[in-house]
Amino acid sequence: SQTGEPTHATVTTAHSVWWTWTAPADMDVDMKILSGTPGQVLAVYTGSSLTTLTPVTNQIVSATRSRVVFTATSATVYQIAVANATAANTGDLTLSLSQASQAEALLQSWRSSHFGGLTGNAGIAANDADPDGDGISNYDEFAFGLDPNQAGDSAAAQGSIAPESSDLRAIFHRRKDYQLAGIKYLVEFSHDLSIWTPSLAVPEIISDEGITEKVSVPFPALPPGKSSTFFRIKVEAQAP
């Protein structure tokens, strides 16, 4: 580390490697450490010297997180640091930089709008964080079009059941841009809350709800001849 080097994401630095990159155009950037070690920090700044750095985003590396996504401005110079907290942590390092997928860009924009400009998958903005304490992760809040800072709207993610002619239908909300956002909704049914069977039906759109749409799926008959009584919705992020 250098004299005057900032603390990266609350981690005091023992060793660090720096890169300088100039954005060729306005673009959403996906940056990741391909050979990261848990405890390292990937941090991005603007500024021309250690004393004038302005944080853009950062990520503490773990077994499942080693990337940041941010919106770069054309011709802006970015300072990129990978830092180790311990002097014993040394070795080769590979950093990858590419234009972010549309799914990453949508999620990054959602984080920024709800968490005061934070865009990284870390802290209160992390996908698995639950800052409003309603039992729904940030990623699920994103998928169901909810406010991650307002626990009162969590009921919208719970779904409902409604009769239609002689059938019962499971009703829930999903993002209208779910395909661009790389989200997959899995609707599963059960008669005992133990064995779950995925629905093969295509959801039917009931109404437009702004950024979301209300959809329904019919309750199926479950083998061996048992009626489905419960349903749940699982959300998965599709690989870019």
mmCIF file of C-alpha atoms in Angstrom, residues 37-182:
data_model
loop_
_atom_site.group_PDB
_atom_site.id
_atom_site.type_symbol
_atom_site.label_atom_id
_atom_site.label_comp_id
_atom_site.label_asym_id
_atom_site.label_seq_id
_atom_site.Cartn_x
_atom_site.Cartn_y
_atom_site.Cartn_z
ATOM 1 C CA THR A 37 -9.033 -14.427 -2.494
ATOM 2 C CA PRO A 38 -11.690 -13.970 0.221
ATOM 3 C CA GLY A 39 -10.929 -10.817 2.178
ATOM 4 C CA GLN A 40 -9.563 -8.883 -0.790
ATOM 5 C CA VAL A 41 -11.306 -5.678 -1.846
ATOM 6 C CA LEU A 42 -12.073 -4.482 -5.361
ATOM 7 C CA ALA A 43 -12.591 -0.704 -5.321
ATOM 8 C CA VAL A 44 -13.216 1.857 -8.061
ATOM 9 C CA TYR A 45 -12.617 5.607 -7.803
ATOM 10 C CA THR A 46 -12.411 8.739 -9.901
ATOM 11 C CA GLY A 47 -9.654 11.277 -9.321
ATOM 12 C CA SER A 48 -6.049 11.806 -10.366
ATOM 13 C CA SER A 49 -4.246 11.356 -7.023
ATOM 14 C CA LEU A 50 -4.660 9.563 -3.681
ATOM 15 C CA THR A 51 -5.806 12.768 -2.020
ATOM 16 C CA THR A 52 -8.512 13.518 -4.601
ATOM 17 C CA LEU A 53 -10.124 10.095 -4.961
ATOM 18 C CA THR A 54 -13.921 9.878 -5.027
ATOM 19 C CA PRO A 55 -15.382 6.392 -4.401
ATOM 20 C CA VAL A 56 -17.564 4.926 -7.151
ATOM 21 C CA THR A 57 -18.173 1.402 -5.877
ATOM 22 C CA ASN A 58 -16.449 -1.469 -4.075
ATOM 23 C CA GLN A 59 -16.809 -5.121 -3.193
ATOM 24 C CA ILE A 60 -15.225 -7.236 -0.464
ATOM 25 C CA VAL A 61 -14.332 -10.538 -2.121
ATOM 26 C CA SER A 62 -15.943 -13.711 -0.777
ATOM 27 C CA ALA A 63 -16.516 -17.200 -2.118
ATOM 28 C CA THR A 64 -19.552 -15.924 -4.060
ATOM 29 C CA ARG A 65 -18.746 -12.244 -4.716
ATOM 30 C CA SER A 66 -15.845 -10.840 -6.672
ATOM 31 C CA ARG A 67 -17.346 -8.249 -9.006
ATOM 32 C CA VAL A 68 -18.701 -4.717 -9.227
ATOM 33 C CA VAL A 69 -21.030 -3.185 -11.792
ATOM 34 C CA PHE A 70 -21.162 0.568 -12.318
ATOM 35 C CA THR A 71 -22.080 3.162 -14.928
ATOM 36 C CA ALA A 72 -18.999 4.733 -16.505
ATOM 37 C CA THR A 73 -18.990 8.147 -18.156
ATOM 38 C CA SER A 74 -17.218 8.653 -21.471
ATOM 39 C CA ALA A 75 -13.631 10.008 -21.191
ATOM 40 C CA THR A 76 -13.679 9.783 -17.376
ATOM 41 C CA VAL A 77 -10.516 8.375 -15.801
ATOM 42 C CA TYR A 78 -11.119 5.647 -13.214
ATOM 43 C CA GLN A 79 -8.635 4.401 -10.616
ATOM 44 C CA ILE A 80 -9.100 0.713 -9.790
ATOM 45 C CA ALA A 81 -7.596 -0.922 -6.714
ATOM 46 C CA VAL A 82 -7.415 -4.502 -5.524
ATOM 47 C CA ALA A 83 -6.264 -4.552 -1.912
ATOM 48 C CA ASN A 84 -5.310 -7.236 0.616
ATOM 49 C CA ALA A 85 -5.899 -6.834 4.315
ATOM 50 C CA THR A 86 -2.948 -9.031 5.297
ATOM 51 C CA ALA A 87 0.677 -8.857 4.191
ATOM 52 C CA ALA A 88 0.794 -12.657 3.832
ATOM 53 C CA ASN A 89 -1.837 -12.608 1.106
ATOM 54 C CA THR A 90 0.251 -12.430 -2.077
ATOM 55 C CA GLY A 91 0.192 -14.021 -5.524
ATOM 56 C CA ASP A 92 -0.962 -13.554 -9.103
ATOM 57 C CA LEU A 93 -4.037 -11.461 -9.843
ATOM 58 C CA THR A 94 -6.285 -11.279 -12.893
ATOM 59 C CA LEU A 95 -8.838 -8.494 -13.340
ATOM 60 C CA SER A 96 -11.548 -8.653 -16.005
ATOM 61 C CA LEU A 97 -13.393 -5.612 -17.390
ATOM 62 C CA SER A 98 -16.254 -5.814 -19.863
ATOM 63 C CA GLN A 99 -19.479 -4.079 -20.789
ATOM 64 C CA ALA A 100 -22.163 -5.196 -18.363
ATOM 65 C CA SER A 101 -25.124 -7.229 -19.522
ATOM 66 C CA GLN A 102 -28.514 -5.546 -19.639
ATOM 67 C CA ALA A 103 -29.554 -7.645 -16.631
ATOM 68 C CA GLU A 104 -26.628 -6.365 -14.563
ATOM 69 C CA ALA A 105 -27.320 -2.803 -15.675
ATOM 70 C CA LEU A 106 -30.987 -3.006 -14.600
ATOM 71 C CA LEU A 107 -30.055 -4.413 -11.184
ATOM 72 C CA GLN A 108 -27.310 -1.829 -10.724
ATOM 73 C CA SER A 109 -29.729 0.981 -11.586
ATOM 74 C CA TRP A 110 -32.288 -0.413 -9.105
ATOM 75 C CA ARG A 111 -29.661 -0.541 -6.343
ATOM 76 C CA SER A 112 -28.562 3.009 -7.075
ATOM 77 C CA SER A 113 -32.119 4.372 -6.900
ATOM 78 C CA HIS A 114 -32.889 2.670 -3.577
ATOM 79 C CA PHE A 115 -29.548 2.884 -1.776
ATOM 80 C CA GLY A 116 -28.323 6.433 -2.353
ATOM 81 C CA GLY A 117 -26.142 5.724 -5.374
ATOM 82 C CA LEU A 118 -24.652 2.426 -4.117
ATOM 83 C CA THR A 119 -24.350 -0.034 -7.002
ATOM 84 C CA GLY A 120 -22.144 -2.853 -5.722
ATOM 85 C CA ASN A 121 -23.391 -6.217 -4.455
ATOM 86 C CA ALA A 122 -22.248 -5.419 -0.911
ATOM 87 C CA GLY A 123 -23.455 -4.048 2.419
ATOM 88 C CA ILE A 124 -27.080 -2.976 2.615
ATOM 89 C CA ALA A 125 -27.287 -3.123 -1.209
ATOM 90 C CA ALA A 126 -26.164 -6.773 -1.418
ATOM 91 C CA ASN A 127 -28.499 -9.204 -3.170
ATOM 92 C CA ASP A 128 -28.990 -11.273 -0.009
ATOM 93 C CA ALA A 129 -29.307 -8.311 2.371
ATOM 94 C CA ASP A 130 -32.659 -7.409 3.964
ATOM 95 C CA PRO A 131 -32.381 -3.781 5.135
ATOM 96 C CA ASP A 132 -36.103 -3.376 5.902
ATOM 97 C CA GLY A 133 -36.232 -6.617 7.911
ATOM 98 C CA ASP A 134 -39.301 -8.038 6.170
ATOM 99 C CA GLY A 135 -37.745 -11.428 5.427
ATOM 100 C CA ILE A 136 -37.413 -10.718 1.694
ATOM 101 C CA SER A 137 -33.928 -10.344 0.222
ATOM 102 C CA ASN A 138 -32.979 -7.371 -1.918
ATOM 103 C CA TYR A 139 -32.879 -9.530 -5.045
ATOM 104 C CA ASP A 140 -36.387 -10.811 -4.431
ATOM 105 C CA GLU A 141 -37.547 -7.232 -3.771
ATOM 106 C CA PHE A 142 -36.052 -6.340 -7.171
ATOM 107 C CA ALA A 143 -37.772 -9.295 -8.825
ATOM 108 C CA PHE A 144 -41.215 -8.471 -7.384
ATOM 109 C CA GLY A 145 -40.960 -4.692 -7.914
ATOM 110 C CA LEU A 146 -40.869 -3.851 -4.200
ATOM 111 C CA ASP A 147 -39.166 -1.154 -2.136
ATOM 112 C CA PRO A 148 -36.265 -2.733 -0.156
ATOM 113 C CA ASN A 149 -36.499 0.056 2.415
ATOM 114 C CA GLN A 150 -40.227 -0.326 3.121
ATOM 115 C CA ALA A 151 -41.319 -3.458 4.952
ATOM 116 C CA GLY A 152 -45.011 -2.677 4.545
ATOM 117 C CA ASP A 153 -45.171 -3.634 0.878
ATOM 118 C CA SER A 154 -43.903 -7.203 1.387
ATOM 119 C CA ALA A 155 -47.413 -8.631 0.984
ATOM 120 C CA ALA A 156 -47.147 -8.011 -2.765
ATOM 121 C CA ALA A 157 -44.512 -10.764 -2.972
ATOM 122 C CA GLN A 158 -46.624 -13.341 -1.139
ATOM 123 C CA GLY A 159 -49.106 -14.024 -3.916
ATOM 124 C CA SER A 160 -52.764 -14.942 -3.574
ATOM 125 C CA ILE A 161 -55.290 -17.548 -4.673
ATOM 126 C CA ALA A 162 -58.384 -16.801 -6.743
ATOM 127 C CA PRO A 163 -61.082 -19.001 -8.293
ATOM 128 C CA GLU A 164 -61.696 -18.917 -12.040
ATOM 129 C CA SER A 165 -64.674 -20.955 -13.234
ATOM 130 C CA SER A 166 -64.023 -24.380 -11.702
ATOM 131 C CA ASP A 167 -60.281 -23.834 -11.282
ATOM 132 C CA LEU A 168 -58.130 -22.198 -8.658
ATOM 133 C CA ARG A 169 -55.300 -19.987 -9.838
ATOM 134 C CA ALA A 170 -52.139 -18.785 -8.091
ATOM 135 C CA ILE A 171 -51.659 -15.035 -8.551
ATOM 136 C CA PHE A 172 -48.436 -13.049 -8.136
ATOM 137 C CA HIS A 173 -46.573 -10.011 -9.476
ATOM 138 C CA ARG A 174 -43.455 -10.125 -11.632
ATOM 139 C CA ARG A 175 -41.342 -7.484 -13.367
ATOM 140 C CA LYS A 176 -42.510 -6.734 -16.899
ATOM 141 C CA ASP A 177 -38.867 -6.678 -18.008
ATOM 142 C CA TYR A 178 -38.051 -9.945 -16.228
ATOM 143 C CA GLN A 179 -36.482 -11.455 -19.361
ATOM 144 C CA LEU A 180 -34.130 -8.494 -19.861
ATOM 145 C CA ALA A 181 -33.403 -8.563 -16.115
ATOM 146 C CA GLY A 182 -32.421 -12.231 -16.326
#
